[in-house]
mmCIF file of C-alpha atoms and ligand atoms in Angstrom:
data_model
loop_
_atom_site.group_PDB
_atom_site.id
_atom_site.type_symbol
_atom_site.label_atom_id
_atom_site.label_comp_id
_atom_site.label_asym_id
_atom_site.label_seq_id
_atom_site.Cartn_x
_atom_site.Cartn_y
_atom_site.Cartn_z
ATOM 1 C CA MET A 1 115.166 84.414 128.124
ATOM 2 C CA GLY A 2 111.722 85.157 129.485
ATOM 3 C CA ARG A 3 108.492 83.515 131.125
ATOM 4 C CA PRO A 4 107.197 80.491 128.962
ATOM 5 C CA CYS A 5 103.632 82.243 127.346
ATOM 6 C CA ALA A 6 101.217 81.197 130.058
ATOM 7 C CA ARG A 7 98.635 80.510 126.760
ATOM 8 C CA ALA A 8 100.565 77.723 125.488
ATOM 9 C CA HIS A 9 101.461 79.213 122.974
ATOM 10 C CA ARG A 10 104.917 78.125 122.004
ATOM 11 C CA CYS A 11 106.633 81.275 122.947
ATOM 12 C CA VAL A 12 108.040 83.546 125.792
ATOM 13 C CA ARG A 13 108.095 86.711 126.729
ATOM 14 C CA LEU A 14 112.180 88.464 126.243
ATOM 15 C CA SER A 15 112.725 92.238 127.031
ATOM 16 C CA GLN A 16 114.204 94.756 123.849
ATOM 17 C CA THR A 17 112.096 94.405 120.508
ATOM 18 C CA LYS A 18 110.616 97.355 119.325
ATOM 19 C CA ASN A 19 106.992 98.142 118.667
ATOM 20 C CA LEU A 20 106.126 95.233 116.218
ATOM 21 C CA LEU A 21 103.025 96.963 114.993
ATOM 22 C CA ASN A 22 104.531 100.220 113.684
ATOM 23 C CA ASN A 23 107.594 97.673 112.520
ATOM 24 C CA LEU A 24 105.031 96.247 110.337
ATOM 25 C CA ASP A 25 103.405 99.358 109.455
ATOM 26 C CA LEU A 26 107.205 101.068 108.554
ATOM 27 C CA GLN A 27 108.326 98.393 107.246
ATOM 28 C CA TRP A 28 105.519 97.653 104.898
ATOM 29 C CA ARG A 29 105.807 101.615 103.953
ATOM 30 C CA LYS A 30 109.084 101.065 103.023
ATOM 31 C CA GLN A 31 109.013 98.046 101.192
ATOM 32 C CA ASN A 32 105.916 99.941 98.893
ATOM 33 C CA ALA A 33 108.085 103.021 98.874
ATOM 34 C CA VAL A 34 105.516 105.171 100.532
ATOM 35 C CA THR A 35 106.334 108.046 102.468
ATOM 36 C CA PRO A 36 103.830 108.942 105.716
ATOM 37 C CA THR A 37 101.826 112.107 104.953
ATOM 38 C CA SER A 38 99.046 113.857 106.838
ATOM 39 C CA GLN A 39 97.031 111.066 106.481
ATOM 40 C CA THR A 40 99.579 108.619 107.909
ATOM 41 C CA ARG A 41 100.130 108.095 111.361
ATOM 42 C CA PRO A 42 101.722 105.553 113.452
ATOM 43 C CA PHE A 43 99.714 102.428 114.310
ATOM 44 C CA ARG A 44 97.822 102.300 117.473
ATOM 45 C CA HIS A 45 97.683 98.431 118.878
ATOM 46 C CA SER A 46 95.091 99.564 120.965
ATOM 47 C CA GLU A 47 92.857 100.570 118.125
ATOM 48 C CA ALA A 48 93.174 97.457 116.023
ATOM 49 C CA VAL A 49 94.492 95.347 118.569
ATOM 50 C CA GLY A 50 91.341 92.534 118.463
ATOM 51 C CA ALA A 51 91.346 92.464 114.797
ATOM 52 C CA MET A 52 94.887 91.711 115.002
ATOM 53 C CA ALA A 53 94.495 88.638 117.303
ATOM 54 C CA LYS A 54 91.732 87.674 114.354
ATOM 55 C CA VAL A 55 94.123 87.833 111.107
ATOM 56 C CA ILE A 56 97.651 87.397 112.047
ATOM 57 C CA PRO A 57 97.754 84.599 113.424
ATOM 58 C CA LYS A 58 96.045 82.493 110.342
ATOM 59 C CA ALA A 59 99.579 83.554 109.245
ATOM 60 C CA VAL A 60 101.788 83.718 112.329
ATOM 61 C CA PRO A 61 100.861 81.237 114.889
ATOM 62 C CA SER A 62 103.383 82.508 117.215
ATOM 63 C CA LEU A 63 102.568 86.229 117.103
ATOM 64 C CA ARG A 64 99.276 85.205 119.233
ATOM 65 C CA CYS A 65 101.020 85.252 122.618
ATOM 66 C CA ILE A 66 101.542 89.239 122.234
ATOM 67 C CA LEU A 67 98.288 89.386 120.991
ATOM 68 C CA CYS A 68 96.315 87.908 123.341
ATOM 69 C CA THR A 69 98.167 89.113 125.735
ATOM 70 C CA ALA A 70 97.772 92.722 124.789
ATOM 71 C CA ARG A 71 94.212 92.234 124.575
ATOM 72 C CA THR A 72 94.025 91.397 128.631
ATOM 73 C CA GLY A 73 94.476 95.395 129.303
ATOM 74 C CA SER A 74 97.447 95.109 131.371
ATOM 75 C CA LYS A 75 99.614 98.069 131.271
ATOM 76 C CA ARG A 76 102.075 95.688 130.918
ATOM 77 C CA ALA A 77 100.501 92.986 128.071
ATOM 78 C CA CYS A 78 99.995 96.129 126.185
ATOM 79 C CA GLU A 79 103.177 97.227 125.788
ATOM 80 C CA LEU A 80 104.412 95.455 122.959
ATOM 81 C CA SER A 81 107.647 96.687 123.185
ATOM 82 C CA GLU A 82 108.528 94.580 126.151
ATOM 83 C CA CYS A 83 107.873 91.543 123.932
ATOM 84 C CA ARG A 84 109.169 88.924 121.915
ATOM 85 C CA TRP A 85 108.758 85.333 120.692
ATOM 86 C CA THR A 86 110.887 81.944 120.391
ATOM 87 C CA PRO A 87 111.239 81.338 116.121
ATOM 88 C CA SER A 88 109.059 79.497 115.324
ATOM 89 C CA PRO A 89 108.796 77.614 111.492
ATOM 90 C CA MET A 90 108.810 81.354 109.831
ATOM 91 C CA GLU A 91 111.197 84.088 111.223
ATOM 92 C CA THR A 92 108.527 86.185 112.908
ATOM 93 C CA ARG A 93 111.376 88.266 114.124
ATOM 94 C CA ASN A 94 111.855 89.756 111.201
ATOM 95 C CA PRO A 95 108.391 92.097 110.272
ATOM 96 C CA ARG A 96 109.304 91.692 106.484
ATOM 97 C CA GLU A 97 108.644 88.029 106.698
ATOM 98 C CA VAL A 98 105.406 89.030 108.144
ATOM 99 C CA ILE A 99 104.758 91.304 105.779
ATOM 100 C CA ASN A 100 106.351 88.689 103.388
ATOM 101 C CA ALA A 101 103.071 86.022 104.464
ATOM 102 C CA LEU A 102 100.276 88.820 104.850
ATOM 103 C CA SER A 103 100.959 89.430 101.423
ATOM 104 C CA ALA A 104 100.990 86.256 100.089
ATOM 105 C CA SER A 105 98.355 87.165 96.539
ATOM 106 C CA TRP A 106 98.822 86.697 92.980
ATOM 107 C CA VAL A 107 97.983 88.927 89.828
ATOM 108 C CA ARG A 108 97.011 87.685 86.368
ATOM 109 C CA VAL A 109 99.454 88.840 83.864
ATOM 110 C CA GLY A 110 98.495 87.668 80.451
ATOM 111 C CA ASN A 111 98.558 84.163 81.205
ATOM 112 C CA LYS A 112 100.288 83.695 84.117
ATOM 113 C CA MET A 113 100.013 84.050 87.327
ATOM 114 C CA CYS A 114 102.422 86.565 89.216
ATOM 115 C CA ALA A 115 103.381 87.917 92.506
ATOM 116 C CA ARG A 116 101.955 90.696 93.704
ATOM 117 C CA THR A 117 104.062 93.111 93.772
ATOM 118 C CA ILE A 118 102.830 95.692 96.073
ATOM 119 C CA ALA A 119 101.540 93.824 99.133
ATOM 120 C CA PRO A 120 98.287 95.038 100.901
ATOM 121 C CA ASN A 121 98.512 97.411 103.690
ATOM 122 C CA PRO A 122 98.427 95.820 106.798
ATOM 123 C CA LEU A 123 96.523 97.715 108.944
ATOM 124 C CA LYS A 124 93.741 98.234 105.845
ATOM 125 C CA THR A 125 93.639 94.483 106.643
ATOM 126 C CA LEU A 126 92.984 94.387 110.373
ATOM 127 C CA LEU A 127 90.255 96.667 109.958
ATOM 128 C CA ARG A 128 88.344 95.038 107.117
ATOM 129 C CA GLU A 129 88.599 92.094 109.305
ATOM 130 C CA GLU A 130 87.219 94.038 112.079
ATOM 131 C CA VAL A 131 84.237 95.809 110.213
ATOM 132 C CA LYS A 132 83.707 91.628 109.356
ATOM 133 C CA GLU A 133 83.144 90.877 112.611
ATOM 134 C CA LYS A 134 81.002 94.267 113.402
ATOM 135 C CA LEU A 135 78.492 93.666 110.254
ATOM 136 C CA THR A 136 78.186 89.776 110.615
ATOM 137 C CA SER A 137 77.469 90.352 114.498
ATOM 138 C CA MET A 138 74.189 92.989 113.300
ATOM 139 C CA THR A 139 70.712 91.770 113.126
ATOM 140 C CA GLN A 140 69.047 91.744 109.895
ATOM 141 C CA GLU A 141 66.165 94.149 110.915
ATOM 142 C CA GLU A 142 68.978 96.718 111.794
ATOM 143 C CA LYS A 143 70.856 96.567 108.215
ATOM 144 C CA ILE A 144 67.197 97.265 106.887
ATOM 145 C CA ARG A 145 66.679 99.561 109.156
ATOM 146 C CA GLN A 146 69.121 101.414 108.249
ATOM 147 C CA SER A 147 69.374 100.755 104.837
ATOM 148 C CA LYS A 148 65.841 102.813 104.668
ATOM 149 C CA ILE A 149 67.523 105.772 106.377
ATOM 150 C CA ILE A 150 70.274 105.977 104.098
ATOM 151 C CA LYS A 151 67.573 105.734 100.743
ATOM 152 C CA GLU A 152 66.070 108.461 101.884
ATOM 153 C CA LYS A 153 68.751 110.159 102.156
ATOM 154 C CA ILE A 154 69.796 109.865 99.018
ATOM 155 C CA PHE A 155 66.537 110.282 97.910
ATOM 156 C CA SER A 156 66.227 114.077 99.151
ATOM 157 C CA HIS A 157 69.982 114.963 97.916
ATOM 158 C CA GLN A 158 69.916 117.310 95.534
ATOM 159 C CA LYS A 159 72.613 115.682 93.644
ATOM 160 C CA TYR A 160 70.898 113.074 93.869
ATOM 161 C CA LYS A 161 67.969 114.705 92.263
ATOM 162 C CA GLU A 162 69.645 116.556 89.433
ATOM 163 C CA SER A 163 71.673 113.678 88.434
ATOM 164 C CA LYS A 164 70.396 111.578 85.176
ATOM 165 C CA ARG A 165 73.597 109.348 84.660
ATOM 166 C CA ILE A 166 74.332 107.313 87.884
ATOM 167 C CA SER A 167 76.882 104.775 89.348
ATOM 168 C CA LEU A 168 75.375 102.145 91.940
ATOM 169 C CA PHE A 169 76.577 98.716 93.290
ATOM 170 C CA LEU A 170 74.537 95.765 93.470
ATOM 171 C CA SER A 171 74.850 95.117 96.813
ATOM 172 C CA LEU A 172 75.431 91.967 98.708
ATOM 173 C CA PRO A 173 73.501 90.982 101.961
ATOM 174 C CA ALA A 174 76.116 92.909 104.517
ATOM 175 C CA GLU A 175 76.189 96.605 102.877
ATOM 176 C CA VAL A 176 73.127 98.469 102.374
ATOM 177 C CA ASP A 177 70.725 97.909 101.040
ATOM 178 C CA THR A 178 70.743 99.872 97.211
ATOM 179 C CA SER A 179 67.853 98.018 95.317
ATOM 180 C CA PRO A 180 65.154 100.205 95.677
ATOM 181 C CA ILE A 181 67.659 103.220 94.729
ATOM 182 C CA LEU A 182 67.726 101.094 91.678
ATOM 183 C CA ASP A 183 64.418 101.044 91.367
ATOM 184 C CA ASP A 184 63.593 104.928 91.523
ATOM 185 C CA ILE A 185 66.824 105.457 89.522
ATOM 186 C CA LEU A 186 64.941 103.019 86.297
ATOM 187 C CA SER A 187 61.164 104.732 87.425
ATOM 188 C CA ARG A 188 62.112 108.137 87.241
ATOM 189 C CA GLY A 189 63.640 107.512 84.131
ATOM 190 C CA ASN A 190 67.541 107.870 84.640
ATOM 191 C CA ILE A 191 70.070 105.688 83.708
ATOM 192 C CA PRO A 192 71.543 103.547 85.999
ATOM 193 C CA PHE A 193 75.168 101.887 85.238
ATOM 194 C CA VAL A 194 76.713 99.211 87.627
ATOM 195 C CA PRO A 195 80.000 97.612 88.225
ATOM 196 C CA GLN A 196 81.338 95.230 86.022
ATOM 197 C CA TYR A 197 84.780 93.984 87.512
ATOM 198 C CA ALA A 198 87.398 91.067 86.237
ATOM 199 C CA ARG A 199 91.532 90.839 86.816
ATOM 200 C CA GLY A 200 91.816 94.414 88.321
ATOM 201 C CA GLN A 201 89.648 95.975 85.527
ATOM 202 C CA MET A 202 85.998 97.611 86.552
ATOM 203 C CA LYS A 203 83.296 99.078 83.889
ATOM 204 C CA MET A 204 80.090 100.579 84.986
ATOM 205 C CA LEU A 205 77.413 99.399 82.668
ATOM 206 C CA ARG A 206 74.346 100.487 81.680
ATOM 207 C CA VAL A 207 71.322 98.476 83.654
ATOM 208 C CA HIS A 208 67.613 97.617 81.810
ATOM 209 C CA THR A 209 64.127 96.678 83.910
ATOM 210 C CA GLY A 210 65.309 93.520 84.477
ATOM 211 C CA ASP A 211 68.726 92.310 83.798
ATOM 212 C CA VAL A 212 69.375 92.385 87.783
ATOM 213 C CA GLU A 213 67.394 89.103 87.597
ATOM 214 C CA LEU A 214 69.068 87.516 85.023
ATOM 215 C CA MET A 215 72.702 88.896 86.149
ATOM 216 C CA PRO A 216 74.995 85.684 87.088
ATOM 217 C CA ALA A 217 77.073 86.098 90.281
ATOM 218 C CA THR A 218 80.673 86.773 90.870
ATOM 219 C CA LYS A 219 82.855 84.391 93.081
ATOM 220 C CA TRP A 220 82.218 86.898 95.507
ATOM 221 C CA GLY A 221 78.682 87.012 95.019
ATOM 222 C CA ILE A 222 77.985 89.913 93.623
ATOM 223 C CA LYS A 223 75.846 90.144 90.713
ATOM 224 C CA GLN A 224 77.082 92.073 87.390
ATOM 225 C CA HIS A 225 76.349 92.005 83.720
ATOM 226 C CA ALA A 226 78.300 88.616 82.115
ATOM 227 C CA ALA A 227 81.477 88.654 80.230
ATOM 228 C CA GLY A 228 79.859 88.614 76.617
ATOM 229 C CA ALA A 229 76.994 91.548 77.603
ATOM 230 C CA VAL A 230 76.566 94.271 75.930
ATOM 231 C CA ARG A 231 75.594 97.657 77.749
ATOM 232 C CA GLU A 232 76.870 101.114 77.082
ATOM 233 C CA ASP A 233 79.761 101.892 79.111
ATOM 234 C CA ALA A 234 79.067 104.645 81.157
ATOM 235 C CA LEU A 235 82.886 106.219 79.936
ATOM 236 C CA GLU A 236 82.336 106.096 76.799
ATOM 237 C CA SER A 237 78.468 107.242 76.635
ATOM 238 C CA GLY A 238 78.595 110.710 77.977
ATOM 239 C CA GLY A 239 80.696 109.970 81.677
ATOM 240 C CA LEU A 240 78.307 109.689 85.213
ATOM 241 C CA ASP A 241 76.988 112.395 86.677
ATOM 242 C CA LEU A 242 76.569 110.604 90.437
ATOM 243 C CA VAL A 243 78.911 107.840 91.800
ATOM 244 C CA ILE A 244 77.307 105.732 94.794
ATOM 245 C CA ALA A 245 80.385 103.825 96.194
ATOM 246 C CA PRO A 246 80.601 100.633 98.228
ATOM 247 C CA GLY A 247 83.085 100.275 100.912
ATOM 248 C CA VAL A 248 84.398 98.242 104.503
ATOM 249 C CA ALA A 249 85.019 101.882 106.224
ATOM 250 C CA PHE A 250 84.487 105.175 106.230
ATOM 251 C CA THR A 251 85.367 108.874 107.710
ATOM 252 C CA LYS A 252 82.708 110.779 107.897
ATOM 253 C CA ASN A 253 85.144 113.676 105.776
ATOM 254 C CA GLY A 254 85.187 111.151 103.382
ATOM 255 C CA LYS A 255 88.058 109.019 103.341
ATOM 256 C CA ARG A 256 86.873 105.138 102.200
ATOM 257 C CA LEU A 257 88.377 101.231 102.475
ATOM 258 C CA GLY A 258 87.382 98.945 100.068
ATOM 259 C CA HIS A 259 87.603 95.927 99.440
ATOM 260 C CA GLY A 260 91.059 95.304 98.845
ATOM 261 C CA GLY A 261 90.470 94.835 95.116
ATOM 262 C CA GLY A 262 91.521 98.625 94.290
ATOM 263 C CA TYR A 263 88.399 98.361 92.087
ATOM 264 C CA TYR A 264 87.074 101.948 92.938
ATOM 265 C CA ASP A 265 90.377 103.476 93.701
ATOM 266 C CA ARG A 266 91.239 102.880 90.368
ATOM 267 C CA TYR A 267 88.044 103.301 88.560
ATOM 268 C CA LEU A 268 87.330 107.076 90.597
ATOM 269 C CA SER A 269 90.986 108.356 89.905
ATOM 270 C CA LEU A 270 90.146 107.098 86.328
ATOM 271 C CA LEU A 271 87.126 109.485 86.193
ATOM 272 C CA LYS A 272 89.226 112.455 87.719
ATOM 273 C CA GLU A 273 91.515 112.191 85.162
ATOM 274 C CA LYS A 274 89.211 111.927 82.243
ATOM 275 C CA HIS A 275 87.824 115.256 83.714
ATOM 276 C CA GLN A 276 91.543 116.918 84.463
ATOM 277 C CA GLN A 277 92.603 115.418 80.609
ATOM 278 C CA ASN A 278 89.080 117.063 78.985
ATOM 279 C CA PRO A 279 87.112 119.599 81.483
ATOM 280 C CA ASN A 280 83.839 118.478 78.971
ATOM 281 C CA PHE A 281 84.158 115.539 80.602
ATOM 282 C CA LYS A 282 82.282 115.507 83.661
ATOM 283 C CA LYS A 283 83.381 114.922 86.963
ATOM 284 C CA PRO A 284 80.759 113.104 89.219
ATOM 285 C CA TYR A 285 79.532 113.694 92.798
ATOM 286 C CA ILE A 286 80.617 110.856 94.894
ATOM 287 C CA ILE A 287 78.464 109.653 97.390
ATOM 288 C CA ALA A 288 80.102 106.487 99.609
ATOM 289 C CA VAL A 289 76.970 105.052 101.905
ATOM 290 C CA GLY A 290 77.620 102.625 104.807
ATOM 291 C CA PHE A 291 75.967 101.323 108.072
ATOM 292 C CA LYS A 292 76.837 103.794 111.226
ATOM 293 C CA GLU A 293 78.759 100.819 112.676
ATOM 294 C CA GLN A 294 81.522 101.204 109.441
ATOM 295 C CA ILE A 295 82.292 104.889 110.357
ATOM 296 C CA TYR A 296 85.715 105.476 112.056
ATOM 297 C CA GLU A 297 87.071 108.761 113.102
ATOM 298 C CA LYS A 298 90.356 107.480 111.150
ATOM 299 C CA ILE A 299 91.465 104.989 108.792
ATOM 300 C CA PRO A 300 94.642 104.063 107.146
ATOM 301 C CA CYS A 301 94.948 105.621 104.201
ATOM 302 C CA ASP A 302 97.218 105.415 101.137
ATOM 303 C CA PRO A 303 98.515 108.333 98.329
ATOM 304 C CA HIS A 304 96.054 106.026 96.038
ATOM 305 C CA ASP A 305 93.183 106.533 98.352
ATOM 306 C CA VAL A 306 90.306 108.798 96.606
ATOM 307 C CA VAL A 307 88.568 110.514 99.200
ATOM 308 C CA VAL A 308 85.012 111.113 98.215
ATOM 309 C CA ASP A 309 82.663 114.124 98.407
ATOM 310 C CA GLU A 310 80.617 112.704 101.155
ATOM 311 C CA VAL A 311 79.782 109.779 102.898
ATOM 312 C CA VAL A 312 75.790 109.282 103.716
ATOM 313 C CA THR A 313 75.420 106.806 106.721
ATOM 314 C CA SER A 314 72.091 106.738 108.871
ATOM 315 C CA ASP A 315 73.098 108.744 111.994
HETATM 316 N N1 LIG B 401 78.309 95.391 96.060
HETATM 317 C C1 LIG B 401 79.410 95.713 95.697
HETATM 318 N N2 LIG B 401 79.627 95.398 94.498
HETATM 319 C C2 LIG B 401 81.020 95.670 93.664
HETATM 320 C C3 LIG B 401 82.091 95.995 95.283
HETATM 321 C C4 LIG B 401 81.869 96.162 96.625
HETATM 322 O O1 LIG B 401 81.882 96.460 97.641
HETATM 323 N N3 LIG B 401 80.312 95.610 96.457
HETATM 324 N N4 LIG B 401 83.867 96.335 94.691
HETATM 325 C C5 LIG B 401 84.151 97.149 95.028
HETATM 326 O O2 LIG B 401 85.432 97.174 94.841
HETATM 327 C C6 LIG B 401 84.105 95.809 93.071
HETATM 328 C C7 LIG B 401 83.979 94.258 93.564
HETATM 329 N N5 LIG B 401 85.278 94.313 94.250
HETATM 330 C C8 LIG B 401 85.829 93.381 94.546
HETATM 331 C C9 LIG B 401 87.396 93.547 95.732
HETATM 332 C C10 LIG B 401 87.861 92.341 95.687
HETATM 333 C C11 LIG B 401 87.847 90.972 94.984
HETATM 334 C C12 LIG B 401 88.720 90.198 94.883
HETATM 335 O O3 LIG B 401 88.977 88.871 94.767
HETATM 336 N N6 LIG B 401 89.680 90.191 96.176
HETATM 337 C C13 LIG B 401 91.190 89.182 96.680
HETATM 338 C C14 LIG B 401 91.896 90.103 97.435
HETATM 339 C C15 LIG B 401 92.398 90.931 96.667
HETATM 340 C C16 LIG B 401 93.077 90.720 95.949
HETATM 341 O O4 LIG B 401 94.765 90.420 96.549
HETATM 342 O O5 LIG B 401 93.222 91.910 94.338
HETATM 343 C C17 LIG B 401 90.170 87.701 97.278
HETATM 344 O O6 LIG B 401 89.342 87.890 97.593
HETATM 345 O O7 LIG B 401 90.950 86.802 96.829
HETATM 346 C C18 LIG B 401 86.808 91.196 94.720
HETATM 347 C C19 LIG B 401 86.124 92.256 93.797
HETATM 348 C C20 LIG B 401 82.907 96.165 91.982
HETATM 349 N N7 LIG B 401 81.409 95.284 92.758
HETATM 350 N N1 LIG B 402 94.726 104.318 91.292
HETATM 351 C C1 LIG B 402 95.775 103.321 91.071
HETATM 352 N N2 LIG B 402 96.545 103.254 90.625
HETATM 353 C C2 LIG B 402 97.123 101.975 90.508
HETATM 354 N N3 LIG B 402 96.842 100.759 91.779
HETATM 355 C C3 LIG B 402 95.766 101.179 92.390
HETATM 356 C C4 LIG B 402 95.553 102.209 92.762
HETATM 357 N N4 LIG B 402 94.143 102.408 93.480
HETATM 358 C C5 LIG B 402 94.526 101.449 94.671
HETATM 359 N N5 LIG B 402 95.573 100.240 93.394
HETATM 360 C C6 LIG B 402 96.102 99.260 93.556
HETATM 361 O O1 LIG B 402 94.941 98.475 94.702
HETATM 362 C C7 LIG B 402 95.271 98.050 95.686
HETATM 363 C C8 LIG B 402 94.387 97.806 96.935
HETATM 364 O O2 LIG B 402 94.196 99.017 97.509
HETATM 365 P P1 LIG B 402 93.272 99.344 98.519
HETATM 366 O O3 LIG B 402 93.635 98.116 99.394
HETATM 367 O O4 LIG B 402 93.016 100.469 99.122
HETATM 368 O O5 LIG B 402 92.000 98.942 98.210
HETATM 369 P P2 LIG B 402 90.583 99.171 98.194
HETATM 370 O O6 LIG B 402 90.142 100.831 98.557
HETATM 371 O O7 LIG B 402 90.353 98.883 99.884
HETATM 372 O O8 LIG B 402 89.583 99.053 97.217
HETATM 373 P P3 LIG B 402 88.104 99.597 96.521
HETATM 374 O O9 LIG B 402 89.047 100.506 95.812
HETATM 375 O O10 LIG B 402 88.058 98.807 95.472
HETATM 376 O O11 LIG B 402 87.455 99.824 97.141
HETATM 377 C C9 LIG B 402 96.227 98.703 96.044
HETATM 378 O O12 LIG B 402 97.697 97.871 96.531
HETATM 379 C C10 LIG B 402 97.114 99.567 94.829
HETATM 380 O O13 LIG B 402 98.169 98.587 94.594
#
């Protein structure tokens, strides 16, 4: 048995445990039949341990020892392969148990709620937590400053100038402000579409001047057309020329992490599929927008993730 945890988290250090974080990643891939690709790589805990310490203890309190000691930065503390912990009410020595705890989520199938079959990628969960924290600590002035730069970049973008049918999102306070872009699309006589999402499905519905003020907000505070609203659906009326997409984190070369609903990934792959089936169906240009704090060198990716054509930020 090892020494008791100095941080009074009911755990002890033992030897001979494999790297927990890579285990989490591998176990998740195994559980979800994902083969590592060039887009995936072993998890380096130094990249996300700050976020990990926020996320995991919610589900697995006894992991806190490892995570908080890893954060101290000492070589020994960072060697997670040297750490182990005592049993807790949840069997945290088995990564599958940890994954199960982290992935408890439900989807509606008909009128029943069923456990989701595909667990959220834990590395994505960690990164979302990290970005959420960064965005919370950004001032409103800074968000306005960056939003203005991004808006100007969009306005001078050749694809934007050429596009007639444009989908964009109605931004939340933590996102790049898209309201001037919507106003500009309308004032140029172009056609804007915004998401309407529910139960895993998303449509892009046309917005007319004055619509936004009357729209109800979802549980997430996102304004969208009411369920019964009758509006032109972009997919049924000529497709889209340009999609301006939101996200949580991005790489400069087009990888994108969203809020975990899979809404944009599914929608963007549907657009691609429709174009492949019928080349007359337009393939839109896809631009994701984000604050510079949301840009990463690398982000965790899954096979279903759609790479966007361009990421526009304030840099
Ligand atoms: N402004 C804005 N509008 C947007 C998006 C966005 O990112 N920003 N979306 C971008 O996609 C879509 C909405 N995205 C959503 C993503 C997740 C959940 C959600 O309910 N998540 C669950 C956890 C995930 C799950 O298990 O399905 C939850 O919080 O309980 C809702 C909406 C469409 N509209
Ligand atoms: N093309 C797709 N087909 C089927 N399921 C998908 C597809 N894309 C995403 N999903 C499902 O959505 C879930 C969430 O995926 P992920 O965490 O990558 O979403 P996200 O990129 O954060 O969300 P979004 O695309 O809305 O921004 C995944 O577990 C996956 O099952």
